[in-house]
Tab-separated table of C-alpha atoms and ligand atoms in Angstrom:
chain	number	residue	atom	x	y	z
A	29	MET	CA	71.525	90.525	113.163
A	30	ASP	CA	72.518	87.490	115.220
A	31	TYR	CA	75.547	88.224	117.395
A	32	PHE	CA	75.650	84.653	118.705
A	33	LEU	CA	75.197	85.703	122.305
A	34	THR	CA	75.070	83.006	124.961
A	35	GLU	CA	71.836	82.309	126.822
A	36	GLU	CA	73.239	84.189	129.807
A	37	GLN	CA	74.159	87.185	127.684
A	38	ILE	CA	70.631	87.242	126.278
A	39	MET	CA	69.308	87.135	129.840
A	40	ILE	CA	71.523	90.089	130.820
A	41	ARG	CA	70.401	92.002	127.721
A	42	ASP	CA	66.730	91.340	128.384
A	43	MET	CA	66.998	92.258	132.055
A	44	ALA	CA	68.879	95.501	131.291
A	45	ARG	CA	66.326	96.328	128.568
A	46	GLN	CA	63.458	95.735	130.964
A	47	ILE	CA	65.012	97.978	133.602
A	48	ALA	CA	65.711	100.622	130.951
A	49	GLU	CA	62.131	100.609	129.721
A	50	ASP	CA	60.334	100.259	133.055
A	51	LYS	CA	62.532	102.268	135.406
A	52	ILE	CA	64.678	104.632	133.338
A	53	MET	CA	62.659	105.854	130.336
A	54	PRO	CA	59.761	107.186	132.438
A	55	VAL	CA	62.074	109.375	134.563
A	56	ARG	CA	65.001	110.238	132.270
A	57	ALA	CA	63.713	113.696	131.295
A	58	GLU	CA	63.082	114.569	134.931
A	59	LEU	CA	66.506	113.322	136.060
A	60	ASP	CA	68.071	115.401	133.276
A	61	GLU	CA	66.068	118.501	134.174
A	62	LYS	CA	66.767	118.211	137.904
A	63	GLU	CA	70.389	117.084	137.396
A	64	GLU	CA	69.706	114.289	139.841
A	65	PHE	CA	71.790	111.196	140.580
A	66	PRO	CA	69.670	108.085	139.876
A	67	ARG	CA	69.997	106.564	143.350
A	68	GLU	CA	66.801	104.492	143.160
A	69	ILE	CA	67.729	103.101	139.756
A	70	MET	CA	71.233	102.228	140.967
A	71	ASN	CA	69.663	100.426	143.927
A	72	PHE	CA	67.390	98.532	141.577
A	73	LEU	CA	70.345	97.609	139.335
A	74	ALA	CA	72.134	96.360	142.456
A	75	GLN	CA	69.153	94.229	143.520
A	76	SER	CA	69.081	92.776	140.001
A	77	ASP	CA	72.763	91.703	140.306
A	78	MET	CA	73.746	94.092	137.524
A	79	LEU	CA	76.531	95.813	139.460
A	80	GLY	CA	78.638	92.701	139.799
A	81	ILE	CA	78.400	91.335	136.251
A	82	TYR	CA	82.158	91.575	135.567
A	83	ILE	CA	83.376	90.772	139.110
A	84	PRO	CA	84.660	87.195	139.642
A	85	GLU	CA	82.250	84.821	141.408
A	86	GLU	CA	84.685	84.255	144.270
A	87	TYR	CA	84.217	87.917	145.211
A	88	GLY	CA	80.438	87.862	144.947
A	89	GLY	CA	80.017	88.859	141.304
A	90	LEU	CA	78.530	86.998	138.338
A	91	GLY	CA	81.984	86.216	136.946
A	92	LYS	CA	81.187	87.417	133.431
A	93	GLY	CA	83.317	89.452	131.069
A	94	SER	CA	83.579	92.664	129.094
A	95	LEU	CA	81.045	91.601	126.473
A	96	ASP	CA	78.416	90.907	129.131
A	97	LEU	CA	79.088	94.294	130.717
A	98	CYS	CA	78.991	96.015	127.293
A	99	ILE	CA	75.604	94.444	126.579
A	100	ALA	CA	74.190	95.822	129.852
A	101	ILE	CA	75.787	99.242	129.257
A	102	GLU	CA	74.367	99.398	125.723
A	103	GLU	CA	70.822	98.709	126.901
A	104	LEU	CA	70.970	101.268	129.720
A	105	SER	CA	72.462	103.849	127.334
A	106	ARG	CA	69.604	103.320	124.881
A	107	ALA	CA	67.387	104.810	127.580
A	108	CYS	CA	69.664	107.342	129.315
A	109	LEU	CA	73.389	107.972	129.028
A	110	GLY	CA	73.414	109.773	132.378
A	111	VAL	CA	72.283	106.634	134.190
A	112	SER	CA	74.597	104.454	132.115
A	113	THR	CA	77.537	106.743	132.946
A	114	SER	CA	76.880	106.378	136.680
A	115	TYR	CA	76.712	102.611	136.125
A	116	ALA	CA	79.795	102.267	133.886
A	117	ALA	CA	81.959	104.609	136.007
A	118	ASN	CA	81.475	102.114	138.811
A	119	ALA	CA	83.330	99.491	136.760
A	120	LEU	CA	86.010	102.036	135.796
A	121	GLY	CA	86.670	102.709	139.476
A	122	THR	CA	86.675	99.015	140.327
A	123	TYR	CA	89.127	97.820	137.659
A	124	PRO	CA	92.280	99.046	139.461
A	125	ILE	CA	91.351	96.857	142.454
A	126	MET	CA	90.130	93.947	140.351
A	127	LEU	CA	93.085	93.922	137.951
A	128	PHE	CA	95.931	94.943	140.267
A	129	GLY	CA	94.716	94.711	143.870
A	130	SER	CA	96.106	92.259	146.430
A	131	GLU	CA	94.038	89.242	147.471
A	132	GLU	CA	93.292	91.044	150.717
A	133	GLN	CA	92.083	94.183	148.925
A	134	LYS	CA	89.903	92.161	146.570
A	135	LYS	CA	88.333	90.260	149.479
A	136	ARG	CA	87.770	93.469	151.404
A	137	TYR	CA	86.290	95.637	148.656
A	138	LEU	CA	84.896	93.594	145.748
A	139	PRO	CA	81.984	91.803	147.474
A	140	ASP	CA	80.383	95.091	148.594
A	141	ILE	CA	80.966	96.571	145.137
A	142	ALA	CA	79.418	93.507	143.460
A	143	SER	CA	76.351	93.721	145.685
A	144	GLY	CA	75.990	97.448	145.068
A	145	LYS	CA	76.376	98.272	148.757
A	146	ASN	CA	79.366	100.417	147.823
A	147	LEU	CA	79.638	102.558	144.703
A	148	VAL	CA	83.017	103.417	143.221
A	149	ALA	CA	84.668	106.351	141.434
A	150	PHE	CA	87.956	106.629	139.543
A	151	GLY	CA	90.130	109.686	140.233
A	152	LEU	CA	92.786	110.445	137.630
A	153	THR	CA	91.950	113.800	135.992
A	154	GLU	CA	93.093	117.125	137.410
A	155	ALA	CA	92.732	120.750	136.335
A	156	ASN	CA	96.022	120.603	134.409
A	157	ALA	CA	96.056	116.895	133.632
A	158	GLY	CA	93.239	115.837	131.296
A	159	SER	CA	94.555	114.353	128.051
A	160	ASP	CA	98.035	114.645	129.556
A	161	ALA	CA	97.281	112.147	132.308
A	162	GLY	CA	100.979	111.905	133.177
A	163	GLY	CA	100.910	115.549	134.286
A	164	ILE	CA	99.033	114.983	137.564
A	165	GLN	CA	100.158	116.950	140.612
A	166	THR	CA	98.352	115.229	143.494
A	167	THR	CA	100.929	113.744	145.826
A	168	ALA	CA	101.012	110.804	148.216
A	169	VAL	CA	103.873	110.906	150.713
A	170	LEU	CA	104.667	107.957	152.955
A	171	ASP	CA	104.746	108.966	156.611
A	172	GLY	CA	105.253	106.006	158.936
A	173	THR	CA	102.410	103.588	158.353
A	174	GLU	CA	100.311	106.032	156.320
A	175	TYR	CA	100.319	107.817	152.980
A	176	VAL	CA	99.417	111.507	153.143
A	177	LEU	CA	97.471	112.679	150.083
A	178	ASN	CA	97.345	116.299	148.918
A	179	GLY	CA	95.764	117.670	145.757
A	180	THR	CA	92.507	118.080	143.859
A	181	LYS	CA	90.924	115.734	141.326
A	182	GLN	CA	88.551	117.303	138.802
A	183	TRP	CA	85.463	116.153	136.858
A	184	ILE	CA	85.135	112.888	138.737
A	185	THR	CA	82.078	110.854	137.788
A	186	ASN	CA	80.186	109.470	140.800
A	187	GLY	CA	82.120	111.943	142.954
A	188	GLU	CA	80.243	112.511	146.196
A	189	GLU	CA	77.914	109.562	145.503
A	190	ALA	CA	80.588	106.858	145.665
A	191	ASP	CA	81.837	105.122	148.801
A	192	ILE	CA	85.195	103.913	147.446
A	193	TYR	CA	87.633	105.945	145.328
A	194	THR	CA	90.600	104.683	143.335
A	195	ILE	CA	93.012	107.592	143.121
A	196	ILE	CA	96.172	108.117	141.090
A	197	ALA	CA	98.768	110.270	142.889
A	198	LEU	CA	102.507	110.892	142.683
A	199	THR	CA	104.719	109.097	145.173
A	200	ASP	CA	107.819	110.371	143.375
A	201	LYS	CA	107.267	113.779	141.829
A	202	ALA	CA	110.645	113.839	140.110
A	203	LYS	CA	109.764	110.774	138.041
A	204	GLY	CA	106.523	112.217	136.597
A	205	ALA	CA	104.195	109.533	135.220
A	206	ARG	CA	106.627	106.799	136.300
A	207	GLY	CA	106.375	108.128	139.845
A	208	ALA	CA	102.580	107.713	139.987
A	209	SER	CA	100.854	105.192	142.254
A	210	ALA	CA	97.252	104.050	142.737
A	211	PHE	CA	95.392	104.135	146.063
A	212	ILE	CA	92.083	103.159	147.572
A	213	VAL	CA	90.443	105.951	149.565
A	214	GLU	CA	87.233	105.450	151.493
A	215	LYS	CA	84.572	108.130	151.805
A	216	GLY	CA	84.629	109.713	155.261
A	217	THR	CA	88.421	109.593	155.578
A	218	LYS	CA	89.611	112.717	157.392
A	219	GLY	CA	91.061	115.256	154.944
A	220	PHE	CA	88.981	113.961	152.012
A	221	SER	CA	86.143	116.249	150.918
A	222	PHE	CA	84.169	117.228	147.837
A	223	GLY	CA	84.473	120.505	145.940
A	224	LYS	CA	82.744	122.075	142.972
A	225	LYS	CA	79.812	120.157	141.528
A	226	GLU	CA	79.707	120.631	137.762
A	227	LYS	CA	76.722	121.742	135.695
A	228	LYS	CA	76.950	119.889	132.402
A	229	MET	CA	75.648	120.034	128.829
A	230	GLY	CA	74.461	116.436	129.024
A	231	ILE	CA	74.620	113.246	131.129
A	232	ARG	CA	72.952	115.282	133.850
A	233	ALA	CA	71.731	112.183	135.656
A	234	SER	CA	75.349	111.546	136.623
A	235	THR	CA	77.284	113.569	139.149
A	236	THR	CA	80.627	115.135	138.337
A	237	CYS	CA	82.605	116.860	141.050
A	238	GLU	CA	85.988	117.683	142.530
A	239	LEU	CA	87.696	115.473	145.100
A	240	ILE	CA	89.843	117.432	147.526
A	241	PHE	CA	92.668	115.814	149.498
A	242	ASP	CA	94.032	117.989	152.271
A	243	ASN	CA	96.554	116.063	154.346
A	244	CYS	CA	94.334	113.027	153.902
A	245	ARG	CA	95.969	110.081	155.690
A	246	ILE	CA	95.277	106.571	154.481
A	247	PRO	CA	96.821	103.288	155.660
A	248	LYS	CA	99.864	102.352	153.612
A	249	GLU	CA	98.165	99.025	152.832
A	250	ASN	CA	95.754	100.995	150.603
A	251	ILE	CA	98.317	101.315	147.842
A	252	ILE	CA	97.356	99.167	144.854
A	253	ASP	CA	100.243	96.998	143.660
A	254	ARG	CA	103.389	99.026	144.352
A	255	GLU	CA	104.820	102.518	144.119
A	256	GLY	CA	105.417	103.652	140.544
A	257	LYS	CA	102.747	101.394	139.051
A	258	GLY	CA	99.966	104.033	139.039
A	259	PHE	CA	100.228	105.257	135.445
A	260	ILE	CA	100.212	101.722	134.032
A	261	ILE	CA	97.259	100.824	136.291
A	262	ALA	CA	95.381	103.879	134.972
A	263	MET	CA	96.201	103.048	131.344
A	264	LYS	CA	95.228	99.363	131.701
A	265	THR	CA	92.026	100.401	133.457
A	266	LEU	CA	91.134	102.726	130.597
A	267	ASP	CA	92.065	100.071	128.010
A	268	LYS	CA	89.559	97.715	129.604
A	269	ALA	CA	86.851	100.323	130.103
A	270	ARG	CA	86.900	101.969	126.674
A	271	ALA	CA	84.996	99.157	124.963
A	272	GLY	CA	82.202	100.053	127.395
A	273	VAL	CA	82.268	103.665	126.187
A	274	GLY	CA	81.877	102.238	122.680
A	275	ALA	CA	78.859	100.288	123.951
A	276	GLN	CA	77.428	103.536	125.311
A	277	GLY	CA	77.781	105.024	121.820
A	278	VAL	CA	75.934	102.083	120.276
A	279	GLY	CA	73.150	102.290	122.868
A	280	VAL	CA	72.548	106.033	122.585
A	281	ALA	CA	72.647	105.824	118.774
A	282	GLN	CA	70.152	102.931	118.821
A	283	GLY	CA	67.798	104.896	121.082
A	284	ALA	CA	67.950	107.976	118.835
A	285	PHE	CA	67.491	105.877	115.693
A	286	GLU	CA	64.358	104.216	117.082
A	287	GLU	CA	62.861	107.600	117.947
A	288	ALA	CA	63.597	109.004	114.487
A	289	LEU	CA	62.250	105.914	112.714
A	290	SER	CA	58.996	105.906	114.626
A	291	PHE	CA	58.567	109.672	114.180
A	292	ALA	CA	59.226	109.447	110.439
A	293	LYS	CA	56.442	106.874	110.061
A	294	GLN	CA	53.921	109.083	111.847
A	295	ARG	CA	54.819	112.568	110.609
A	296	TYR	CA	52.863	113.694	107.536
A	297	GLN	CA	54.043	116.473	105.236
A	298	PHE	CA	53.037	117.192	101.625
A	299	GLY	CA	50.282	114.607	102.062
A	300	HIS	CA	52.649	111.700	102.793
A	301	SER	CA	54.381	110.250	105.826
A	302	ILE	CA	57.925	111.621	105.675
A	303	ILE	CA	59.392	108.106	105.639
A	304	SER	CA	58.144	107.812	102.070
A	305	PHE	CA	60.687	110.457	101.038
A	306	GLN	CA	63.999	109.073	99.831
A	307	ALA	CA	65.974	111.832	101.578
A	308	VAL	CA	64.636	110.609	104.924
A	309	GLN	CA	64.952	106.917	103.990
A	310	HIS	CA	68.640	107.356	103.161
A	311	MET	CA	69.309	109.130	106.445
A	312	LEU	CA	67.666	106.283	108.346
A	313	ALA	CA	69.531	103.675	106.287
A	314	ASP	CA	72.840	105.405	106.994
A	315	MET	CA	72.023	105.427	110.720
A	316	ALA	CA	71.267	101.695	110.633
A	317	ILE	CA	74.532	100.963	108.791
A	318	GLN	CA	76.595	102.938	111.294
A	319	ILE	CA	74.934	101.395	114.348
A	320	GLU	CA	75.302	97.811	113.092
A	321	ALA	CA	78.956	98.397	112.159
A	322	ALA	CA	79.680	99.948	115.571
A	323	ARG	CA	77.893	97.171	117.468
A	324	SER	CA	79.799	94.480	115.529
A	325	LEU	CA	83.078	96.217	116.312
A	326	VAL	CA	82.334	96.806	120.009
A	327	TYR	CA	81.245	93.179	120.525
A	328	SER	CA	84.326	91.881	118.678
A	329	VAL	CA	86.671	94.024	120.759
A	330	ALA	CA	84.895	93.010	123.975
A	331	ARG	CA	85.330	89.345	122.966
A	332	PHE	CA	89.003	90.053	122.230
A	333	ILE	CA	89.400	91.522	125.746
A	334	ASP	CA	87.592	88.501	127.209
A	335	SER	CA	89.977	86.165	125.338
A	336	GLY	CA	92.658	87.326	127.789
A	337	ALA	CA	94.689	89.234	125.186
A	338	LYS	CA	97.511	91.054	126.951
A	339	ASP	CA	97.521	94.308	125.037
A	340	VAL	CA	94.123	95.655	124.001
A	341	SER	CA	94.829	99.385	123.910
A	342	LYS	CA	94.685	99.788	120.122
A	343	GLU	CA	91.510	97.713	119.756
A	344	SER	CA	89.710	99.427	122.662
A	345	ALA	CA	90.642	102.819	121.239
A	346	ILE	CA	89.344	101.791	117.800
A	347	ALA	CA	86.004	100.621	119.241
A	348	LYS	CA	85.621	103.709	121.449
A	349	THR	CA	86.440	106.141	118.651
A	350	PHE	CA	84.316	104.577	115.941
A	351	ALA	CA	81.238	103.918	118.079
A	352	THR	CA	81.231	107.337	119.725
A	353	ASP	CA	81.875	109.240	116.480
A	354	ILE	CA	78.966	107.442	114.815
A	355	CYS	CA	76.860	108.138	117.915
A	356	MET	CA	77.387	111.869	117.448
A	357	ASN	CA	76.448	111.531	113.737
A	358	VAL	CA	73.392	109.390	114.410
A	359	THR	CA	71.980	111.526	117.236
A	360	THR	CA	72.517	114.684	115.158
A	361	ASP	CA	70.735	113.087	112.191
A	362	ALA	CA	67.924	111.842	114.436
A	363	VAL	CA	67.282	115.459	115.446
A	364	GLN	CA	67.431	116.438	111.761
A	365	VAL	CA	64.920	113.774	110.685
A	366	MET	CA	62.546	114.993	113.375
A	367	GLY	CA	63.107	118.652	112.469
A	368	GLY	CA	61.585	121.158	114.886
A	369	ALA	CA	60.184	118.347	117.049
A	370	GLY	CA	63.657	116.870	117.412
A	371	TYR	CA	64.942	120.153	118.781
A	372	MET	CA	62.285	120.318	121.489
A	373	ARG	CA	62.798	118.893	124.970
A	374	GLU	CA	59.427	117.178	124.629
A	375	TYR	CA	61.173	114.508	122.529
A	376	PRO	CA	64.144	112.507	123.854
A	377	VAL	CA	66.504	113.008	120.890
A	378	GLU	CA	67.360	116.548	121.993
A	379	LYS	CA	68.823	115.073	125.217
A	380	MET	CA	70.465	112.208	123.331
A	381	MET	CA	72.353	114.614	121.069
A	382	ARG	CA	73.516	116.634	124.107
A	383	ASP	CA	74.484	113.446	125.913
A	384	ALA	CA	76.351	111.982	122.928
A	385	LYS	CA	78.979	114.735	122.885
A	386	ILE	CA	80.680	113.579	126.081
A	387	LEU	CA	81.431	110.191	124.530
A	388	GLN	CA	83.920	111.802	122.143
A	389	ILE	CA	85.573	113.469	125.139
A	390	TYR	CA	85.631	111.310	128.285
A	391	GLU	CA	87.879	108.341	129.009
A	392	GLY	CA	90.305	109.921	126.563
A	393	THR	CA	89.249	112.262	123.736
A	394	ASN	CA	88.891	110.701	120.306
A	395	GLN	CA	91.974	112.664	119.264
A	396	ILE	CA	93.979	110.934	122.036
A	397	GLN	CA	92.482	107.598	120.905
A	398	ARG	CA	93.796	108.262	117.408
A	399	ASN	CA	97.241	108.939	118.929
A	400	VAL	CA	97.069	105.632	120.809
A	401	ILE	CA	96.076	103.798	117.607
A	402	ALA	CA	98.778	105.501	115.555
A	403	GLN	CA	101.470	104.761	118.170
A	404	ALA	CA	100.469	101.082	118.150
A	405	LEU	CA	100.600	100.987	114.353
A	406	ILE	CA	104.092	102.484	114.430
A	407	ARG	CA	105.233	99.940	117.060
A	408	GLU	CA	103.785	97.073	114.991
A	409	THR	CA	105.591	98.282	111.863
A	410	VAL	CA	108.895	98.516	113.737
A	411	LYS	CA	108.421	94.973	115.147
A	412	LYS	CA	107.749	93.502	111.667
A	413	LYS	CA	110.997	95.025	110.333
B	176	LIG	N1	99.274	99.930	128.722
B	176	LIG	C1	100.467	99.730	129.346
B	176	LIG	N2	101.420	100.673	129.420
B	176	LIG	C2	101.166	101.858	128.856
B	176	LIG	C3	99.958	102.148	128.195
B	176	LIG	C4	98.993	101.121	128.133
B	176	LIG	N3	97.824	101.299	127.518
B	176	LIG	N4	100.003	103.413	127.729
B	176	LIG	C5	101.192	103.907	128.093
B	176	LIG	N5	101.892	102.962	128.766
B	176	LIG	C6	103.249	103.092	129.314
B	176	LIG	C7	104.251	103.382	128.209
B	176	LIG	O1	104.743	102.184	127.648
B	176	LIG	C8	105.325	104.131	128.962
B	176	LIG	O2	106.119	103.199	129.682
B	176	LIG	P1	107.676	103.510	129.959
B	176	LIG	O3	107.696	104.666	130.897
B	176	LIG	O4	108.175	102.245	130.558
B	176	LIG	O5	108.275	103.833	128.629
B	176	LIG	C9	104.524	104.931	129.997
B	176	LIG	O6	103.294	104.236	130.146
B	176	LIG	C10	104.268	106.348	129.523
B	176	LIG	O7	103.613	106.263	128.266
B	176	LIG	P2	103.636	107.438	127.203
B	176	LIG	O8	105.016	107.944	127.055
B	176	LIG	O9	102.916	106.977	125.973
B	176	LIG	O10	102.752	108.513	127.998
B	176	LIG	P3	102.255	109.931	127.590
B	176	LIG	O11	102.471	110.823	128.747
B	176	LIG	O12	102.804	110.344	126.246
B	176	LIG	O13	100.643	109.773	127.455
B	176	LIG	C11	98.517	109.008	126.678
B	176	LIG	C12	100.011	108.731	126.866
B	176	LIG	C13	98.247	110.309	125.945
B	176	LIG	C14	98.011	107.856	125.860
B	176	LIG	C15	97.855	109.036	128.069
B	176	LIG	O14	98.238	110.156	128.795
B	176	LIG	C16	96.326	109.007	127.987
B	176	LIG	O15	95.750	107.942	127.828
B	176	LIG	N6	95.666	110.161	128.074
B	176	LIG	C17	94.215	110.209	128.148
B	176	LIG	C18	93.804	110.059	129.558
B	176	LIG	C19	92.359	109.813	129.682
B	176	LIG	O16	91.798	108.901	129.108
B	176	LIG	N7	91.722	110.650	130.493
B	176	LIG	C20	90.351	110.493	130.765
B	176	LIG	C21	90.143	110.644	132.218
B	176	LIG	S1	89.948	109.228	133.074
B	176	LIG	S2	88.040	108.984	132.872
């Protein structure tokens, strides 16, 4: 299918595909087994200008948009969702600075993020604030010229590996979500340390750990925008990033589909290759339908975001939900087509099915996405009346 990509988008796709095939596929099983952060691959992505795709040119990036980033994410995910998660979480952590930071903050942080010198992580989730993001307890209290941070962030992707952290904390506890603010915290700041490192079902080539703030003092200039803006910054960040999670779903599903298709052509049972059986053909056809539909949707939503639309939360949630739900279906069916072989670690679909599950959970569960969509539908109906 022709998605009418620009020459530059085709270049990004081809470069990401090359990196995926040459650098990621040969080591993905080992990274998964060893639960190892893909430092060398991230360095290679940085050298190939892939870390600054979405960052404006004036701050050292390529000045491209969400679609360009989605294309890169999709290709990396086709090879390994763990690597793609480390890559995409970098953008998630950068958006608060890029979308809401002051000129000074952008000049200070974005060039080193675009070049890959500094990696980034986004810290919103806490032990008792997952889906209920407004329920965070980490505090930031102004004391003279510094904010003092206290609290623990949980399940933070790129935790420990990142250099820059965008953190949501309460500056006014009494106001709940409306009292949240966003901050930039640099690794090495006194009072900022790392806690439990998680052992996960999938995406094992990405790190997930706790961030601990114990009287961590940061300059007051490190607040992003102003006090009370933190929840909106987090929501807008997620709105922008969720199309990328959809792209991850498309990429993983595509990778699993290709494995199942090639296996079905080579596997002989009852004297025939199993692809000659209609039961298998229909499963493969259904996979192809779902992937093409999800890709069309993700690209359309990414283009909608790039058009400068002000409110993209419903559309991003739709793309994220659809593409990640079909990813779970497709990876499960890929294992089924391959039967016993699919269940073995020797073949990559076993990992792909394990990896796929997180996509229905992170950056907002698909149940929360359905709430977001439903709330938008209700608002639209009220407006029309
Ligand atoms: N853009 C702009 N503003 C938004 C917004 C968005 N996408 N979503 C919410 N807001 C605003 C609301 O308009 C409301 O503003 P007012 O206080 O002025 O009325 C405020 O934020 C609070 O919104 P709401 O009442 O809807 O908040 P809830 O506490 O009910 O929670 C959900 C909303 C569930 C959508 C939110 O908590 C969420 O997204 N949860 C999932 C979090 C997530 O993705 N976690 C993954 C970890 S980060 S990788």
